[in-house]
Structures are given as structure tokens and as C-alpha cells.
Short mmCIF file of C-alpha atoms in Angstrom, two decimals:
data_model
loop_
_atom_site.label_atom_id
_atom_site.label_comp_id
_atom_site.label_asym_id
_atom_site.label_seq_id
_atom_site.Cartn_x
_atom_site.Cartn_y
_atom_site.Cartn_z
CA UNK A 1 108.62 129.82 95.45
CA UNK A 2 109.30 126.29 97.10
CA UNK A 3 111.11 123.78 94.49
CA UNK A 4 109.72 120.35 95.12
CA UNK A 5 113.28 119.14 93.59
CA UNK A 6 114.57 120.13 96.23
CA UNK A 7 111.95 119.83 99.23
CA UNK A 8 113.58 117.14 101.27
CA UNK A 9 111.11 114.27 102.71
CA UNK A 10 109.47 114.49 105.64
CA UNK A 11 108.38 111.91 108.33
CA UNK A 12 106.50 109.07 107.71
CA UNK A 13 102.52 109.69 108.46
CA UNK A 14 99.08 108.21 107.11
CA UNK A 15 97.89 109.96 104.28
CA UNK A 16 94.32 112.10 103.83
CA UNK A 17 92.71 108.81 103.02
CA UNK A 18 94.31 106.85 105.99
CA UNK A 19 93.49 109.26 108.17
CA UNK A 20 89.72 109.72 107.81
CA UNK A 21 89.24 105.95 107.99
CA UNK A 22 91.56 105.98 111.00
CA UNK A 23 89.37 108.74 112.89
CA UNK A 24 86.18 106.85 111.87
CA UNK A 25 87.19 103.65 113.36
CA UNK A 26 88.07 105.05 116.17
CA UNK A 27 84.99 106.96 117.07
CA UNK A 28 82.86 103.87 115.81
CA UNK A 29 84.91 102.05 118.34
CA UNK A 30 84.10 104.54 121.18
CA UNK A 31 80.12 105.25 119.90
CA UNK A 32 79.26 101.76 119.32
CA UNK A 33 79.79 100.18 122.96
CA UNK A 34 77.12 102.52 124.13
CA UNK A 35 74.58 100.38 122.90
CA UNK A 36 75.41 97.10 124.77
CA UNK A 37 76.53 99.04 127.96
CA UNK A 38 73.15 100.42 128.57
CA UNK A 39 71.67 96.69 128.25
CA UNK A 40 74.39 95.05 130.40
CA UNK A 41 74.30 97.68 132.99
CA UNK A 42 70.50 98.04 133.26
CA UNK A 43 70.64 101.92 132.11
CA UNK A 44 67.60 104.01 131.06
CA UNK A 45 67.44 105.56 127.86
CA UNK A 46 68.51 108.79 128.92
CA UNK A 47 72.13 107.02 129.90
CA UNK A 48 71.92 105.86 126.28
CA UNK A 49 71.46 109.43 125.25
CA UNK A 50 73.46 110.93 127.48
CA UNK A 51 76.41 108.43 125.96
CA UNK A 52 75.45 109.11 122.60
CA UNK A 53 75.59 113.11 123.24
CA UNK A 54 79.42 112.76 124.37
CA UNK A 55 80.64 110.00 122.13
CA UNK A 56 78.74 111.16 118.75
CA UNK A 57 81.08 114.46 118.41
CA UNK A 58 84.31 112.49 118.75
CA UNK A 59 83.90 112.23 114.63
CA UNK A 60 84.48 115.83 113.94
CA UNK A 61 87.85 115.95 116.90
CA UNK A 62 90.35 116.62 114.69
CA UNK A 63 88.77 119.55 112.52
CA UNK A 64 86.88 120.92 115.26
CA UNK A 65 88.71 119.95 118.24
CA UNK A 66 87.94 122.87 120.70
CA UNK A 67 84.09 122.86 119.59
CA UNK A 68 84.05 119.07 120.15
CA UNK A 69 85.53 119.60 123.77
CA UNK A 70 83.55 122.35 124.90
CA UNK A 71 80.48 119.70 124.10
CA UNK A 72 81.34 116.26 125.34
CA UNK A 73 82.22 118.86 128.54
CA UNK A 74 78.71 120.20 128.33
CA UNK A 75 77.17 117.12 128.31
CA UNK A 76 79.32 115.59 131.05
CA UNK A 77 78.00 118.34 132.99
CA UNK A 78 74.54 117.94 132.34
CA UNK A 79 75.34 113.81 133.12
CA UNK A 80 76.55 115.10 136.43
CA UNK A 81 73.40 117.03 137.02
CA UNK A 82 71.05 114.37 135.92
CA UNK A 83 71.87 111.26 135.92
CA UNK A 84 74.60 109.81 139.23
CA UNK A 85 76.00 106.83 137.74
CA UNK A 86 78.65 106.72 135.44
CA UNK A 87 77.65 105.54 131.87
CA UNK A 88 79.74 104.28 128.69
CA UNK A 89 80.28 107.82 127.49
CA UNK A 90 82.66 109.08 130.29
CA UNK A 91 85.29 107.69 127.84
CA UNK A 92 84.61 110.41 125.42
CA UNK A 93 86.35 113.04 127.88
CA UNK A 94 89.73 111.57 127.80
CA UNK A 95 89.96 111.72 124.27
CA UNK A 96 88.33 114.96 123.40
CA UNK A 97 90.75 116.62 125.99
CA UNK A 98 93.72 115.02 123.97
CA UNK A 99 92.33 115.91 121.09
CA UNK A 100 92.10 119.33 121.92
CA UNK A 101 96.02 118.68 123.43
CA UNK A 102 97.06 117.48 120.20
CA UNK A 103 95.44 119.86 117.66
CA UNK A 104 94.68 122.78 119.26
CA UNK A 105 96.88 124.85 120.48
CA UNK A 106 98.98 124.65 123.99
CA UNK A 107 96.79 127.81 126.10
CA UNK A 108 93.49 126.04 124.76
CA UNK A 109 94.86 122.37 126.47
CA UNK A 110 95.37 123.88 130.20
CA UNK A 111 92.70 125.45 129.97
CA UNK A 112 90.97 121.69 128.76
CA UNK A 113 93.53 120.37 131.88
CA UNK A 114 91.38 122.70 134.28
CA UNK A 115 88.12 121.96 132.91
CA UNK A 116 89.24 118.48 133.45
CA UNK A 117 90.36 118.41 137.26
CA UNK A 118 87.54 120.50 138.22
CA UNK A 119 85.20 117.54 136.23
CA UNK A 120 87.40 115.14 138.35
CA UNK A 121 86.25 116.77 141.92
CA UNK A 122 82.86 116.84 140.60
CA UNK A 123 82.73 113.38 139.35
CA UNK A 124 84.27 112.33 142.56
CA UNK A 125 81.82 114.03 144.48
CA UNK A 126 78.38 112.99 142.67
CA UNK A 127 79.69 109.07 142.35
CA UNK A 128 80.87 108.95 145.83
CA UNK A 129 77.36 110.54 146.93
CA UNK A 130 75.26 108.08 144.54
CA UNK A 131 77.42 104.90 146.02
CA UNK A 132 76.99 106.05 149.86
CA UNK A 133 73.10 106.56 149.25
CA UNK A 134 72.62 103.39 147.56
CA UNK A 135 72.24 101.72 151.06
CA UNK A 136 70.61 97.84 151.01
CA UNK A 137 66.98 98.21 151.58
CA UNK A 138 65.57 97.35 155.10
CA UNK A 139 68.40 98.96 156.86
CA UNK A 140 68.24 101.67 158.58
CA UNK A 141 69.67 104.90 157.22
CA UNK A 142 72.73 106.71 159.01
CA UNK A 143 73.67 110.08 158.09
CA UNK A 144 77.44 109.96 156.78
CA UNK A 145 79.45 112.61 156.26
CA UNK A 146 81.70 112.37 153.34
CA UNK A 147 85.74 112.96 153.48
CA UNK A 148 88.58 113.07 152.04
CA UNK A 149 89.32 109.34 152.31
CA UNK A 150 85.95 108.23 150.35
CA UNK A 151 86.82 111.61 147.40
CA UNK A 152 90.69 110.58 147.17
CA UNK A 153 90.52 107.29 145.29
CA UNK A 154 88.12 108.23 142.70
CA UNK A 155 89.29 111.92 142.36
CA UNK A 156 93.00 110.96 141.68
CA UNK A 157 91.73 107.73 139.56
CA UNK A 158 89.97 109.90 137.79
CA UNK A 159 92.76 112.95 137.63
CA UNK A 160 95.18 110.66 136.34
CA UNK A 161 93.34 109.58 133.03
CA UNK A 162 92.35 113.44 132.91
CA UNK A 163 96.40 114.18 132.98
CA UNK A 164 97.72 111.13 131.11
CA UNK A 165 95.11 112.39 127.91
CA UNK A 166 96.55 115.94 128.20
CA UNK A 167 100.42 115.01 128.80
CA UNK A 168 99.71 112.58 125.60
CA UNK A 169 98.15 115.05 123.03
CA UNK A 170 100.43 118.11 124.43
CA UNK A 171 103.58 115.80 123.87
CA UNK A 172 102.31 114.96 120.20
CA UNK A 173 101.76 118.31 119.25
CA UNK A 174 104.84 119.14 120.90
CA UNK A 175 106.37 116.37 118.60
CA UNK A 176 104.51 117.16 115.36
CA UNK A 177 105.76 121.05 115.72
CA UNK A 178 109.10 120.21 116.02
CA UNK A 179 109.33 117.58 113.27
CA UNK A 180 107.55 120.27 110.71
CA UNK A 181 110.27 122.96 111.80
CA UNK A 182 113.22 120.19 111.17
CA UNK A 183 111.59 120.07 107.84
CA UNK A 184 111.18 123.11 106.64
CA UNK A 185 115.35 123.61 108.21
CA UNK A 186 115.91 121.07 105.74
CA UNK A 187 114.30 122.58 103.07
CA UNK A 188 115.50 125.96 103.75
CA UNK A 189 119.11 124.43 103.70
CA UNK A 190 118.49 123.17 100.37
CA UNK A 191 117.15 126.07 98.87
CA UNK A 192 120.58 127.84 100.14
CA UNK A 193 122.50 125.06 98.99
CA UNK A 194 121.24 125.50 95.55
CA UNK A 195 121.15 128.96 95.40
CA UNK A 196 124.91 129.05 97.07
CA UNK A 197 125.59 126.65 93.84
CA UNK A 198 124.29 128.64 91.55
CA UNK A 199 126.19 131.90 92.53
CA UNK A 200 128.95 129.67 92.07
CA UNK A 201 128.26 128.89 88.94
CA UNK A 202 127.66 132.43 87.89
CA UNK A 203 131.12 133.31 89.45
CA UNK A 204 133.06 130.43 87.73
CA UNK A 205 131.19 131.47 84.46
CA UNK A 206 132.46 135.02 85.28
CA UNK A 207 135.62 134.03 85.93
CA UNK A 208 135.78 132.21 82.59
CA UNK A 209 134.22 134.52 80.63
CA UNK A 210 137.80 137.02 81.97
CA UNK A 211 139.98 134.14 80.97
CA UNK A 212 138.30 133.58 77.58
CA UNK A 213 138.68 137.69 77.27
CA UNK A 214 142.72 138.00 77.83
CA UNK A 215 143.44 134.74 76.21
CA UNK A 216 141.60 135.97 73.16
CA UNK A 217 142.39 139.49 73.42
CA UNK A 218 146.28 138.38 74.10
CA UNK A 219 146.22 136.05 71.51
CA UNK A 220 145.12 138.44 68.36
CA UNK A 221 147.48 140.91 69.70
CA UNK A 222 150.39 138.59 68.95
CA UNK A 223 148.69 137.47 65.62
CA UNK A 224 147.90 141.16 64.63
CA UNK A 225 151.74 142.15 65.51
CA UNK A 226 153.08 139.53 63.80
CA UNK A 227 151.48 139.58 60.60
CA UNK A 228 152.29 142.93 60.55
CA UNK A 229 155.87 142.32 60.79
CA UNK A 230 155.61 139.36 58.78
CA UNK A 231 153.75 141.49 55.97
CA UNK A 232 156.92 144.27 56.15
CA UNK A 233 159.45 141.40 56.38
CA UNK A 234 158.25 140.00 52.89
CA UNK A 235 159.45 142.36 50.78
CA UNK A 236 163.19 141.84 52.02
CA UNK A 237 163.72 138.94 53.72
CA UNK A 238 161.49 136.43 52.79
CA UNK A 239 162.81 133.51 55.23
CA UNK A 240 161.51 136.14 58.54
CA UNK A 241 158.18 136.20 57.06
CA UNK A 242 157.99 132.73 56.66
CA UNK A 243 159.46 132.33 60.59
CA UNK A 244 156.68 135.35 61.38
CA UNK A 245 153.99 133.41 60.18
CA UNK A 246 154.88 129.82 61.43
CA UNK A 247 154.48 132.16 65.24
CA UNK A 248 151.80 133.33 64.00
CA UNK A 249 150.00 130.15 63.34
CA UNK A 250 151.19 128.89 66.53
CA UNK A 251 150.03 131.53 68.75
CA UNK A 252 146.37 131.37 66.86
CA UNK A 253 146.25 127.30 67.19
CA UNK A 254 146.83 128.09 71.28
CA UNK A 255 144.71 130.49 71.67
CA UNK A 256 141.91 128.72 69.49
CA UNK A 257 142.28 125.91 71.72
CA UNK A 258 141.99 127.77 74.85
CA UNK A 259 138.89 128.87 73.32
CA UNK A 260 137.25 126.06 72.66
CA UNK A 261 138.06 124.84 76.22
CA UNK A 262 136.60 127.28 77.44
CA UNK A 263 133.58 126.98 75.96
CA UNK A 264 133.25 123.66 76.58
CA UNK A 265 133.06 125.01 79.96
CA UNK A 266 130.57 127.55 79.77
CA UNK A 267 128.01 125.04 77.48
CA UNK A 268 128.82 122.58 81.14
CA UNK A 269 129.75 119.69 78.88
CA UNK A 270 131.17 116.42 80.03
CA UNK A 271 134.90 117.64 79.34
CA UNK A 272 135.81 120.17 81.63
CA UNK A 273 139.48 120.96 81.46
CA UNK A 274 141.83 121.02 84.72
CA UNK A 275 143.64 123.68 86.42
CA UNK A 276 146.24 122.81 85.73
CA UNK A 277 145.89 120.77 82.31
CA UNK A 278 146.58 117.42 81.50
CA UNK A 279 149.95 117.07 80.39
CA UNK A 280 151.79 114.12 78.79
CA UNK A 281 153.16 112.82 82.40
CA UNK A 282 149.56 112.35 83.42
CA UNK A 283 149.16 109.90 80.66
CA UNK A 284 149.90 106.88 82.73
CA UNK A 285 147.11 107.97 85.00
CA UNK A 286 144.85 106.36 82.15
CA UNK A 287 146.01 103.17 82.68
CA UNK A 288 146.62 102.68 85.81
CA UNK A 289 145.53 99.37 87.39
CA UNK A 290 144.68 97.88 84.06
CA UNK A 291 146.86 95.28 83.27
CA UNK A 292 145.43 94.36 80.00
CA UNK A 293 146.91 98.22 78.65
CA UNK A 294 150.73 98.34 77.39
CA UNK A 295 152.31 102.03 77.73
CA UNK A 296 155.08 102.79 75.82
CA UNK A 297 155.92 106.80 76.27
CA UNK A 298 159.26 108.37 75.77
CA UNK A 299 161.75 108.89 78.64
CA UNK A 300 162.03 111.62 79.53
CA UNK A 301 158.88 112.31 78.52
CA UNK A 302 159.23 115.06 75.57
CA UNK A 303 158.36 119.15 76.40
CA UNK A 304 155.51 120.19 73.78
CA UNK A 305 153.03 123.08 73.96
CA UNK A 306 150.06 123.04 76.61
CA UNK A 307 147.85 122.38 73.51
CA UNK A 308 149.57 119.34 71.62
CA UNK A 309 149.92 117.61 75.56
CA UNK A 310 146.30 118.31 76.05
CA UNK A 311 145.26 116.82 72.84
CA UNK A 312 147.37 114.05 73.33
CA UNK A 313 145.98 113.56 76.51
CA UNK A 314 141.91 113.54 75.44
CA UNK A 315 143.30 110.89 72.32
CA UNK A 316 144.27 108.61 74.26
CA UNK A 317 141.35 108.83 77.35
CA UNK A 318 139.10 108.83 74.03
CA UNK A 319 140.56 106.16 72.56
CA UNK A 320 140.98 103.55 75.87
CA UNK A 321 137.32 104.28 76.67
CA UNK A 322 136.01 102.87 72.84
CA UNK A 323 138.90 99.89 73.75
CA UNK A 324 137.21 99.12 77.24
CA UNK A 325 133.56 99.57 75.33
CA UNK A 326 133.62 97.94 72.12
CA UNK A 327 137.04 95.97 72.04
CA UNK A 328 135.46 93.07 74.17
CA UNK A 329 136.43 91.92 77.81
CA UNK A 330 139.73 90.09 76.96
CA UNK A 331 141.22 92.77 74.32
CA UNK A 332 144.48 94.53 75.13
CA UNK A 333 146.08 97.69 73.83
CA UNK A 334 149.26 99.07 73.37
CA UNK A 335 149.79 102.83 73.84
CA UNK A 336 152.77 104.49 72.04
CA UNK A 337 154.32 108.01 71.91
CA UNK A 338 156.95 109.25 70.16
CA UNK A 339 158.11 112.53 69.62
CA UNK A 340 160.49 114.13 66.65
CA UNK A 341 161.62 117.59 66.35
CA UNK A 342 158.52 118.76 64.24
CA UNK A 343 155.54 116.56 65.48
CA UNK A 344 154.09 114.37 68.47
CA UNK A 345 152.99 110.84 66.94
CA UNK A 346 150.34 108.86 69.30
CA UNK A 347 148.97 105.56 68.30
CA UNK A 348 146.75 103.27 70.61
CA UNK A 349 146.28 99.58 68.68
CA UNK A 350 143.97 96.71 70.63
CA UNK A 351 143.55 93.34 69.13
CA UNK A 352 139.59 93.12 70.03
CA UNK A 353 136.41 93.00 67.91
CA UNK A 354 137.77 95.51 65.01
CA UNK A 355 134.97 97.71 65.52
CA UNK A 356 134.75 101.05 67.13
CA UNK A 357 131.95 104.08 67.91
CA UNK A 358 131.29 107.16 69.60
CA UNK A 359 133.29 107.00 72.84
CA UNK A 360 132.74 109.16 76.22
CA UNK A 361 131.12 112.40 76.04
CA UNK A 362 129.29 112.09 72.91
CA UNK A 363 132.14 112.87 70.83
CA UNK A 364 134.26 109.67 69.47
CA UNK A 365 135.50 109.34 66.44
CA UNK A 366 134.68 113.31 65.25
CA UNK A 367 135.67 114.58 68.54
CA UNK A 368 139.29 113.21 68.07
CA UNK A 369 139.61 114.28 64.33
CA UNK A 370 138.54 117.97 65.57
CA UNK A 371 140.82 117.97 68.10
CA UNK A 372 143.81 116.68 66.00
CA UNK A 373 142.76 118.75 63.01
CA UNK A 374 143.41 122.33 65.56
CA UNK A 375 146.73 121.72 65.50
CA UNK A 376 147.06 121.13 61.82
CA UNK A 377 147.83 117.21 62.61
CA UNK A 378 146.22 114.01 61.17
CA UNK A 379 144.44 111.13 62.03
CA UNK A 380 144.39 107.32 61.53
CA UNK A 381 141.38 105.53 62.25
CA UNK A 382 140.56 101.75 61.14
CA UNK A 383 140.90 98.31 61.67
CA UNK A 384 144.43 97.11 62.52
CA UNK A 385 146.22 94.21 60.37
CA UNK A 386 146.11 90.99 61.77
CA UNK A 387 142.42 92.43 63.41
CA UNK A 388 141.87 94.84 66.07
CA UNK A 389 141.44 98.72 65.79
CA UNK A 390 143.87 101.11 65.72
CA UNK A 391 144.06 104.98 66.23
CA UNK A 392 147.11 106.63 65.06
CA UNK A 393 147.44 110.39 65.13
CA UNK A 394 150.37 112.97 64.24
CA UNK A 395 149.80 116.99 65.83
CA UNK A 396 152.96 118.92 64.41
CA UNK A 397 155.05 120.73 67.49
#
């Protein structure tokens, strides 16, 4: 089924409206002139009619355009039979043959091109005749003999127009044909573009859905061996159970965060995480360029687990964006880090407006205090002495 989302825009043409009002100005402007051409030229009424019988269908040439040829031909036949001089109406051939060019199809315009030069020779032929027998009266008549030399200049006058209508409709249908299938290339390109992205999806979400398994599945191992140990341990040495279950807490705070990463990723929120993840070193990536941010990490910049660094990391992005939203255009902020041998302490302090909200991603303030809380850590949030905001969080290591 075609998606309009992703139908891509085709060339610029007149619309159903436009186009009717187009087609009846134009016929009007080939019907009307009958009227005064007659008058001018001295014509019967049967020029008139004859006029009328090949402009009149020139209305219906787009719809109908083989039916509409086949009669302005008819009636420039019966002209040719009845009536020796040409009228107004003659016009009507040119553009029923490139209408039947342009929306008929290509075997239909030669055989309109034939019917065409064979109306040439006979056109040629009857107006040629007419002209030479028209002789000024009181002279005497002389038998002539037509050639070649009187047929040429009407017959290739006449074969030119005949060609010029053809070559023109043939070359816009030509045109139109080629513009609908670069259209419909486009749209199928789409359509495999988003299907392509969508199998990628469902491979990435695949391919999650195995991480999320072994890092749970690894995870409860460890937790299920070590409590078990830790549970044997108690009895007798105390001090190994308490060791057992300090792992054991670790390894469950890792592999809930992985977790929740993960399925972060699967819901496709805003906060994808990185292959690799964002460690402490990529903290200065936050600030770079912005002069009105002091950074004050560690150096060397201290080793913690793959969870504390990445919940460092999302702090401080978290808590720069709410500076550069809500602390005003001239606030600054100071970013510190300082590790012991037990815990990671962040704190980001601006001297702005003292007032804070939901940051990036729709999380802000909560986001930050679940992220913290994971690790077993706390968090800081409020106005800073002397005014500003500050944000000051410790995640045990």
C-alpha cells in the first residue's frame, strides 16, 4: 500500500481545476475566430459549418483524443470534397493531431502523422487546383497542367505544421512518461529506504534484546552464587559474608543499570547509550567551546565502574543543559569531581537565576535522582549561597 509520508513530490503541473479552464480557453480561442473569418473572407455558411464541425470537438481532445482526431479528419475530408478554399477551421488539424501525439499513445500518433501527410498532398492538390482555376474573367482559358513546382510549396508548408504538431505532442508524452517513471523510482526508493530502516531496527532491537539476555542472565548468576556463598559464609566467618554481599550488591547495581539502558533503547527514547559508553574522560566533551563553563576533574582522571562513569557522565550533560536553559545568558558554572576510595563526588554550581526544571529528555530533576539513587548515592539539589543553583551528587565506588 503506497505511504503518502513517504511519496516524494512530483513535478510541478496545473491542477484538475487549472486544467479544464486551460482546455476551454483554448478551444474558445480556436472556435470563436470562425465567426469573423467567414465575414472577413466572404465565406458561405457552409465554410462556417464546415469550421464549426472541426473546431467544436477540440473541447473533448484530451479525454477523447483519438475520437476527436478521427473527426476534425473526417470533416477535413469532407471540406476537401466540398468546399476548395481553405477556411478558419484548418487550424483544428494541427492540434487534434498533437493531441492525439500527446495523450494517446505513440502507434496511434504515426498513424495520425500518415493521416496527416496524405491530408497534406490532398490539400496541396485541391488548393493548388481552386487557385489555377480562379482565372480573371474575360481572359481566355488555357489548359495548365499542374507539377511539382506549383504542389511543393504548399505541400511541404503544409507538411511541416503537420510534423511540427506531431514531433510536439510525441515529445510531451515522451516527457510526461518519463517524469512519472522518475517518480514512482523515487517513491519506490523510499519505500525501500524505510523498509531497509525498519529491518534495521528490528535487528538492533534483536541484537539488544541478546545483550539485555546475557547481561541479565550473567548478572543473577553472580548474585545467585554469591549469596549462596555469602549465606554458608555467615555462620563462620561473618566478615566474608559481609565482603560476599558488598559483590553482590555491586554486580546487581551493574547489571540493573545495563538494564535500564537497555531499555531505554528498546522504548527509542532520547538517551541512547554509546558503544562504547561515556566515561569520565569524555566529560570535557560537555564543555567544550563554552567559555562561560569552569572544569575542575581530577588528574589522572580516577578508574570507577562503567556504571558510576556513566552516571557521572548523564549528571553533568543533565545538569549543563538546565544551566544553558534556565541559568540566563551571562551565568557561569563550575564543574567539579573528586574521587575518594569509597565514592565519586560531582557537583556543578552556576551563579544564574536560582531556579531550575526539567532538563533534556524529559527527565530533569527525577531523572538525575533515579540515576544517582541505582548506585545507592545521593543527591543535592537547590539554590546555591550567595544565589545560583547547585547540583551536588555522591554515587559510592
Amino acid at each position: 500500500m503506497e505511504d503518502s509520508r513517504i511519496a516524494p513530490a512530483g513535478p510541478w503541473r496545473l491542477g484538475p481545476r487549472a486544467t479544464r479552464l486551460f482546455d476551454l480557453a483554448l478551444a474558445s480561442a480556436l472556435v470563436l475566430p470562425s465567426f469573423p473569418f467567414a465575414v472577413l473572407a466572404g465565406q458561405s455558411l457552409w465554410a462556417l459549418t464546415l469550421s464549426l464541425l472541426q473546431t467544436v470537438p477540440l473541447f473533448w481532445r484530451r479525454r477523447h483524443s483519438a475520437l476527436v482526431f478521427g473527426f476534425v479528419a473526417a470533416a477535413s475530408v469532407l471540406q476537401a470534397a466540398t468546399y476548395d478554399i481553405p477556411t478558419w477551421g484548418q487550424v483544428a488539424f494541427p492540434a487534434a493531431l498533437y493531441a492525439l501525439a500527446r495523450y494517446s499513445s505513440g502507434r496511434a500518433a504515426l498513424v495520425g502523422l500518415g493521416v496527416g501527410i496524405c491530408g497534406a498532398a490532398v490539400a496541396s492538390w485541391v488548393w493548388t487546383s481552386s487557385s489555377i482555376a480562379a482565372y480573371p474573367p474575360g481572359l481566355e482559358y488555357v489548359d495548365y497542367d499542374i507539377g511539382l513546382d506549383d504542389l511543393s510549396p504548399y505541400f511541404f508548408s503544409i507538411a511541416a505544421i503537420v510534423l511540427a504538431a506531431w514531433a510536439l505532442g510525441s515529445q510531451a508524452r515522451i516527457r510526461r512518461a518519463y517524469e512519472a517513471s522518475l517518480v514512482e523510482r523515487g517513491r519506490q526508493l523510499a519505500l525501500e529506504a524505510e523498509q531497509r530502516a525498519v529491518l534495521a531496527a528490528a535487528e538492533e532491537r534483536t541484537r539488544i534484546a541478546r545483550e539485555m539476555h546475557d547481561v541479565v542472565a550473567h548478572g543473577l548468576s553472580v548474585v545467585i552464587v554469591q549469596a549462596d556463598g555469602a549465606r554458608y559464609a555467615a555462620a563462620k566467618d561473618p566478615q566474608v559474608a559481609v565482603e560476599t554481599l558488598g559483590a553482590v550488591a555491586s554486580v546487581g547495581r551493574d547489571a540493573l543499570t545495563e538494564m535500564r539502558r537497555l531499555l531505554g533503547l528498546l522504548r527509542g527514547t532520547e538517551d541512547p547509550a554509546l558503544t562504547p559508553q561515556p566515561r569520565l574522560e569524555d566529560i570535557p566533551s560537555l564543555v567544550t567551546a563554552d567559555d562561560r563553563v569552569e572544569l575542575d576533574l581530577p588528574d589522572p582522571v580516577p578508574s570507577v565502574p562503567a556504571g558510576v562513569a556513566l552516571t557521572a557522565y548523564r549528571l553533568v550533560q543533565e545538569s549543563l543543559t538546565n544551566v544553558r536553559k534556565h541559568a540566563g545568558p551571562q551565568a557561569r558554572a563550575v564543574v567539579r569531581l573528586a574521587a575518594s576510595d569509597d565514592a565519586l563526588d560531582i557537583e556543578v554550581v552556576d551563579d544564574g537565576r536560582g531556579s531550575s526544571a526539567d532538563g533534556s529528555g524529559g527527565l530533569g530533576l527525577l531523572g538525575m535522582r533515579e540515576r544517582v539513587e541505582v548506585h545507592d548515592g545521593t543527591l543535592e539539589v537547590g539554590p546555591a549561597p550567595g544565589g545560583g543553583w547547585a547540583v551536588r551528587a555522591r554515587i559510592p565506588t
